[in-house]
């Protein structure tokens, strides 16, 4: 029987990135780049600092697919210091309302990091730059660089899954994935 204290509750799940996981992604990338292209990927990410000292950084990896559209620079982790919308889904509708100066500077710093990813993707012949679970500010930054940037909701592949070993959850409990990013997918 389900625990009544969980009824109608929200279970929050977050996977924490660690060095071993990032190293696995980069080791795989390095091996494939060397074997397939005879090149070594030196750049693994980018960082920008806003005038107020807050940093934005990302770690990426390249995916070498069989076709051009499968060759993607994947941002494994995007971190925005001081961002308040963690875990909140970004709207699929474009908007450009920023509430304060701090948000505007964060968007500029995010755009700088994403632009570095675009340059790296171009250098490696990648078809796109992708990142998962974008925050509203990250979407604004992406659309600043590329107005046609879109949010794609996955329904058939690379879906988040969780095997629950705790108390039985009632049917009406929901799971809230916090910062569900690409680094967790090996």
PDB file of C-alpha atoms in Angstrom, residues 1-175:
ATOM      1  CA  UNK A   1       0.000   0.000   0.000  1.00  0.00           C
ATOM      2  CA  UNK A   2       1.233   3.476  -0.846  1.00  0.00           C
ATOM      3  CA  UNK A   3       2.381   5.721   1.983  1.00  0.00           C
ATOM      4  CA  UNK A   4      -0.316   8.379   2.547  1.00  0.00           C
ATOM      5  CA  UNK A   5       2.337  10.974   3.461  1.00  0.00           C
ATOM      6  CA  UNK A   6       3.494  10.901  -0.169  1.00  0.00           C
ATOM      7  CA  UNK A   7       0.008  11.432  -1.594  1.00  0.00           C
ATOM      8  CA  UNK A   8      -0.032  14.355  -4.019  1.00  0.00           C
ATOM      9  CA  UNK A   9       3.624  15.031  -3.352  1.00  0.00           C
ATOM     10  CA  UNK A  10       6.404  16.002  -5.689  1.00  0.00           C
ATOM     11  CA  UNK A  11       9.545  13.892  -5.664  1.00  0.00           C
ATOM     12  CA  UNK A  12      12.552  15.913  -6.825  1.00  0.00           C
ATOM     13  CA  UNK A  13      15.389  14.069  -8.524  1.00  0.00           C
ATOM     14  CA  UNK A  14      18.805  15.496  -9.381  1.00  0.00           C
ATOM     15  CA  UNK A  15      21.858  13.696 -10.690  1.00  0.00           C
ATOM     16  CA  UNK A  16      25.092  15.303  -9.586  1.00  0.00           C
ATOM     17  CA  UNK A  17      27.882  15.501 -12.166  1.00  0.00           C
ATOM     18  CA  UNK A  18      31.200  14.078 -11.074  1.00  0.00           C
ATOM     19  CA  UNK A  19      34.698  13.962 -12.529  1.00  0.00           C
ATOM     20  CA  UNK A  20      34.507  10.258 -13.414  1.00  0.00           C
ATOM     21  CA  UNK A  21      31.375  10.757 -15.507  1.00  0.00           C
ATOM     22  CA  UNK A  22      32.830  13.733 -17.367  1.00  0.00           C
ATOM     23  CA  UNK A  23      36.069  11.818 -17.944  1.00  0.00           C
ATOM     24  CA  UNK A  24      34.114   8.912 -19.423  1.00  0.00           C
ATOM     25  CA  UNK A  25      32.447  11.245 -21.944  1.00  0.00           C
ATOM     26  CA  UNK A  26      35.752  12.888 -22.850  1.00  0.00           C
ATOM     27  CA  UNK A  27      37.657   9.590 -23.144  1.00  0.00           C
ATOM     28  CA  UNK A  28      34.991   8.275 -25.512  1.00  0.00           C
ATOM     29  CA  UNK A  29      35.109  11.490 -27.534  1.00  0.00           C
ATOM     30  CA  UNK A  30      38.922  11.473 -27.729  1.00  0.00           C
ATOM     31  CA  UNK A  31      39.020   7.856 -28.881  1.00  0.00           C
ATOM     32  CA  UNK A  32      36.414   8.381 -31.596  1.00  0.00           C
ATOM     33  CA  UNK A  33      37.921  11.665 -32.789  1.00  0.00           C
ATOM     34  CA  UNK A  34      41.351  10.070 -33.138  1.00  0.00           C
ATOM     35  CA  UNK A  35      40.073   6.915 -34.876  1.00  0.00           C
ATOM     36  CA  UNK A  36      37.504   8.565 -37.146  1.00  0.00           C
ATOM     37  CA  UNK A  37      39.128  11.917 -37.918  1.00  0.00           C
ATOM     38  CA  UNK A  38      42.750  11.692 -36.832  1.00  0.00           C
ATOM     39  CA  UNK A  39      42.248  14.763 -34.630  1.00  0.00           C
ATOM     40  CA  UNK A  40      42.445  15.377 -30.924  1.00  0.00           C
ATOM     41  CA  UNK A  41      39.726  17.518 -29.267  1.00  0.00           C
ATOM     42  CA  UNK A  42      41.555  20.101 -27.170  1.00  0.00           C
ATOM     43  CA  UNK A  43      38.587  22.249 -26.203  1.00  0.00           C
ATOM     44  CA  UNK A  44      36.187  20.706 -23.692  1.00  0.00           C
ATOM     45  CA  UNK A  45      34.078  23.717 -22.749  1.00  0.00           C
ATOM     46  CA  UNK A  46      33.934  27.440 -22.193  1.00  0.00           C
ATOM     47  CA  UNK A  47      33.488  29.977 -19.416  1.00  0.00           C
ATOM     48  CA  UNK A  48      32.356  33.600 -19.334  1.00  0.00           C
ATOM     49  CA  UNK A  49      32.098  36.031 -16.470  1.00  0.00           C
ATOM     50  CA  UNK A  50      29.407  38.661 -16.082  1.00  0.00           C
ATOM     51  CA  UNK A  51      30.411  42.147 -14.892  1.00  0.00           C
ATOM     52  CA  UNK A  52      29.043  41.323 -11.427  1.00  0.00           C
ATOM     53  CA  UNK A  53      31.500  38.412 -11.135  1.00  0.00           C
ATOM     54  CA  UNK A  54      29.015  35.581 -11.674  1.00  0.00           C
ATOM     55  CA  UNK A  55      30.317  32.900 -13.963  1.00  0.00           C
ATOM     56  CA  UNK A  56      28.654  30.896 -16.690  1.00  0.00           C
ATOM     57  CA  UNK A  57      30.402  27.777 -17.866  1.00  0.00           C
ATOM     58  CA  UNK A  58      29.731  24.648 -19.846  1.00  0.00           C
ATOM     59  CA  UNK A  59      31.400  21.345 -20.557  1.00  0.00           C
ATOM     60  CA  UNK A  60      30.797  19.743 -23.910  1.00  0.00           C
ATOM     61  CA  UNK A  61      31.545  16.657 -25.926  1.00  0.00           C
ATOM     62  CA  UNK A  62      31.273  15.843 -29.588  1.00  0.00           C
ATOM     63  CA  UNK A  63      29.048  13.071 -30.895  1.00  0.00           C
ATOM     64  CA  UNK A  64      30.248  11.555 -34.163  1.00  0.00           C
ATOM     65  CA  UNK A  65      27.212  10.043 -35.863  1.00  0.00           C
ATOM     66  CA  UNK A  66      26.903   8.152 -39.126  1.00  0.00           C
ATOM     67  CA  UNK A  67      25.147  11.025 -40.890  1.00  0.00           C
ATOM     68  CA  UNK A  68      25.737  14.772 -40.818  1.00  0.00           C
ATOM     69  CA  UNK A  69      22.629  15.498 -38.728  1.00  0.00           C
ATOM     70  CA  UNK A  70      23.912  13.031 -36.105  1.00  0.00           C
ATOM     71  CA  UNK A  71      27.194  14.918 -35.693  1.00  0.00           C
ATOM     72  CA  UNK A  72      26.400  17.115 -32.730  1.00  0.00           C
ATOM     73  CA  UNK A  73      28.255  19.123 -30.140  1.00  0.00           C
ATOM     74  CA  UNK A  74      26.438  18.209 -26.927  1.00  0.00           C
ATOM     75  CA  UNK A  75      26.679  20.469 -23.939  1.00  0.00           C
ATOM     76  CA  UNK A  76      26.977  18.012 -21.069  1.00  0.00           C
ATOM     77  CA  UNK A  77      26.528  20.596 -18.330  1.00  0.00           C
ATOM     78  CA  UNK A  78      25.651  24.296 -18.412  1.00  0.00           C
ATOM     79  CA  UNK A  79      26.065  26.172 -15.143  1.00  0.00           C
ATOM     80  CA  UNK A  80      24.823  29.703 -14.520  1.00  0.00           C
ATOM     81  CA  UNK A  81      25.834  31.043 -11.119  1.00  0.00           C
ATOM     82  CA  UNK A  82      22.921  32.726  -9.393  1.00  0.00           C
ATOM     83  CA  UNK A  83      20.237  31.528 -11.801  1.00  0.00           C
ATOM     84  CA  UNK A  84      16.940  31.206  -9.973  1.00  0.00           C
ATOM     85  CA  UNK A  85      14.941  29.080 -12.430  1.00  0.00           C
ATOM     86  CA  UNK A  86      16.639  25.726 -11.929  1.00  0.00           C
ATOM     87  CA  UNK A  87      14.304  22.901 -12.743  1.00  0.00           C
ATOM     88  CA  UNK A  88      11.669  25.156 -14.244  1.00  0.00           C
ATOM     89  CA  UNK A  89      10.941  24.243 -17.838  1.00  0.00           C
ATOM     90  CA  UNK A  90      11.562  26.876 -20.440  1.00  0.00           C
ATOM     91  CA  UNK A  91       8.647  28.047 -22.501  1.00  0.00           C
ATOM     92  CA  UNK A  92       8.472  26.875 -26.084  1.00  0.00           C
ATOM     93  CA  UNK A  93       7.196  30.333 -27.019  1.00  0.00           C
ATOM     94  CA  UNK A  94       9.817  32.968 -27.704  1.00  0.00           C
ATOM     95  CA  UNK A  95       9.860  35.913 -25.365  1.00  0.00           C
ATOM     96  CA  UNK A  96      12.418  38.530 -24.534  1.00  0.00           C
ATOM     97  CA  UNK A  97      11.307  40.036 -21.248  1.00  0.00           C
ATOM     98  CA  UNK A  98      14.100  40.289 -18.748  1.00  0.00           C
ATOM     99  CA  UNK A  99      13.190  41.521 -15.318  1.00  0.00           C
ATOM    100  CA  UNK A 100      16.416  43.146 -14.213  1.00  0.00           C
ATOM    101  CA  UNK A 101      19.977  44.043 -15.060  1.00  0.00           C
ATOM    102  CA  UNK A 102      21.327  40.840 -13.473  1.00  0.00           C
ATOM    103  CA  UNK A 103      19.224  38.696 -15.816  1.00  0.00           C
ATOM    104  CA  UNK A 104      20.376  40.686 -18.853  1.00  0.00           C
ATOM    105  CA  UNK A 105      24.027  40.205 -17.912  1.00  0.00           C
ATOM    106  CA  UNK A 106      23.428  36.492 -17.307  1.00  0.00           C
ATOM    107  CA  UNK A 107      21.863  36.128 -20.762  1.00  0.00           C
ATOM    108  CA  UNK A 108      24.874  37.867 -22.341  1.00  0.00           C
ATOM    109  CA  UNK A 109      27.281  35.561 -20.507  1.00  0.00           C
ATOM    110  CA  UNK A 110      25.263  32.462 -21.475  1.00  0.00           C
ATOM    111  CA  UNK A 111      25.249  33.664 -25.092  1.00  0.00           C
ATOM    112  CA  UNK A 112      29.050  34.043 -24.985  1.00  0.00           C
ATOM    113  CA  UNK A 113      29.461  30.449 -23.826  1.00  0.00           C
ATOM    114  CA  UNK A 114      26.972  29.167 -26.407  1.00  0.00           C
ATOM    115  CA  UNK A 115      28.758  31.133 -29.123  1.00  0.00           C
ATOM    116  CA  UNK A 116      32.034  29.439 -28.165  1.00  0.00           C
ATOM    117  CA  UNK A 117      30.211  26.106 -28.535  1.00  0.00           C
ATOM    118  CA  UNK A 118      28.954  27.174 -31.982  1.00  0.00           C
ATOM    119  CA  UNK A 119      32.490  28.044 -33.097  1.00  0.00           C
ATOM    120  CA  UNK A 120      33.785  24.685 -31.860  1.00  0.00           C
ATOM    121  CA  UNK A 121      30.925  22.831 -33.561  1.00  0.00           C
ATOM    122  CA  UNK A 122      31.669  24.603 -36.846  1.00  0.00           C
ATOM    123  CA  UNK A 123      35.376  23.785 -36.568  1.00  0.00           C
ATOM    124  CA  UNK A 124      34.523  20.097 -36.183  1.00  0.00           C
ATOM    125  CA  UNK A 125      31.845  19.992 -38.908  1.00  0.00           C
ATOM    126  CA  UNK A 126      29.030  19.405 -36.442  1.00  0.00           C
ATOM    127  CA  UNK A 127      25.456  20.041 -37.575  1.00  0.00           C
ATOM    128  CA  UNK A 128      24.262  21.598 -34.330  1.00  0.00           C
ATOM    129  CA  UNK A 129      24.838  22.437 -30.706  1.00  0.00           C
ATOM    130  CA  UNK A 130      22.401  20.809 -28.317  1.00  0.00           C
ATOM    131  CA  UNK A 131      21.779  20.982 -24.604  1.00  0.00           C
ATOM    132  CA  UNK A 132      19.095  19.445 -22.455  1.00  0.00           C
ATOM    133  CA  UNK A 133      16.658  20.956 -20.000  1.00  0.00           C
ATOM    134  CA  UNK A 134      17.365  24.591 -20.833  1.00  0.00           C
ATOM    135  CA  UNK A 135      16.376  27.247 -18.350  1.00  0.00           C
ATOM    136  CA  UNK A 136      14.340  30.238 -19.536  1.00  0.00           C
ATOM    137  CA  UNK A 137      17.479  32.425 -19.548  1.00  0.00           C
ATOM    138  CA  UNK A 138      19.406  29.827 -21.560  1.00  0.00           C
ATOM    139  CA  UNK A 139      16.659  29.768 -24.174  1.00  0.00           C
ATOM    140  CA  UNK A 140      16.769  33.561 -24.429  1.00  0.00           C
ATOM    141  CA  UNK A 141      20.540  33.422 -24.922  1.00  0.00           C
ATOM    142  CA  UNK A 142      20.260  30.720 -27.587  1.00  0.00           C
ATOM    143  CA  UNK A 143      17.601  32.712 -29.427  1.00  0.00           C
ATOM    144  CA  UNK A 144      19.758  35.817 -29.190  1.00  0.00           C
ATOM    145  CA  UNK A 145      22.408  33.954 -31.209  1.00  0.00           C
ATOM    146  CA  UNK A 146      20.024  31.988 -33.408  1.00  0.00           C
ATOM    147  CA  UNK A 147      16.422  33.264 -33.540  1.00  0.00           C
ATOM    148  CA  UNK A 148      15.240  29.937 -34.954  1.00  0.00           C
ATOM    149  CA  UNK A 149      16.620  27.967 -31.960  1.00  0.00           C
ATOM    150  CA  UNK A 150      13.954  25.604 -30.765  1.00  0.00           C
ATOM    151  CA  UNK A 151      13.044  23.530 -27.759  1.00  0.00           C
ATOM    152  CA  UNK A 152      12.465  19.891 -28.611  1.00  0.00           C
ATOM    153  CA  UNK A 153      10.571  17.726 -26.159  1.00  0.00           C
ATOM    154  CA  UNK A 154      11.726  14.150 -26.392  1.00  0.00           C
ATOM    155  CA  UNK A 155       8.962  11.551 -26.464  1.00  0.00           C
ATOM    156  CA  UNK A 156      10.619   8.539 -28.085  1.00  0.00           C
ATOM    157  CA  UNK A 157      14.307   8.403 -27.196  1.00  0.00           C
ATOM    158  CA  UNK A 158      16.712   9.562 -24.482  1.00  0.00           C
ATOM    159  CA  UNK A 159      13.883   9.821 -21.996  1.00  0.00           C
ATOM    160  CA  UNK A 160      14.665  10.279 -18.344  1.00  0.00           C
ATOM    161  CA  UNK A 161      13.842   7.219 -16.282  1.00  0.00           C
ATOM    162  CA  UNK A 162      13.996   6.394 -12.619  1.00  0.00           C
ATOM    163  CA  UNK A 163      13.821   3.114 -10.791  1.00  0.00           C
ATOM    164  CA  UNK A 164      12.277   3.828  -7.410  1.00  0.00           C
ATOM    165  CA  UNK A 165      13.342   1.696  -4.437  1.00  0.00           C
ATOM    166  CA  UNK A 166      11.788   3.795  -1.689  1.00  0.00           C
ATOM    167  CA  UNK A 167       8.355   3.670  -0.226  1.00  0.00           C
ATOM    168  CA  UNK A 168       5.678   3.006  -2.842  1.00  0.00           C
ATOM    169  CA  UNK A 169       4.632   6.207  -4.564  1.00  0.00           C
ATOM    170  CA  UNK A 170       0.945   6.872  -5.073  1.00  0.00           C
ATOM    171  CA  UNK A 171      -0.322   7.232  -8.605  1.00  0.00           C
ATOM    172  CA  UNK A 172      -0.844  10.982  -8.225  1.00  0.00           C
ATOM    173  CA  UNK A 173       2.728  11.729  -7.080  1.00  0.00           C
ATOM    174  CA  UNK A 174       4.879  13.516  -9.654  1.00  0.00           C
ATOM    175  CA  UNK A 175       8.601  13.478 -10.337  1.00  0.00           C
TER     176      UNK A 175
END
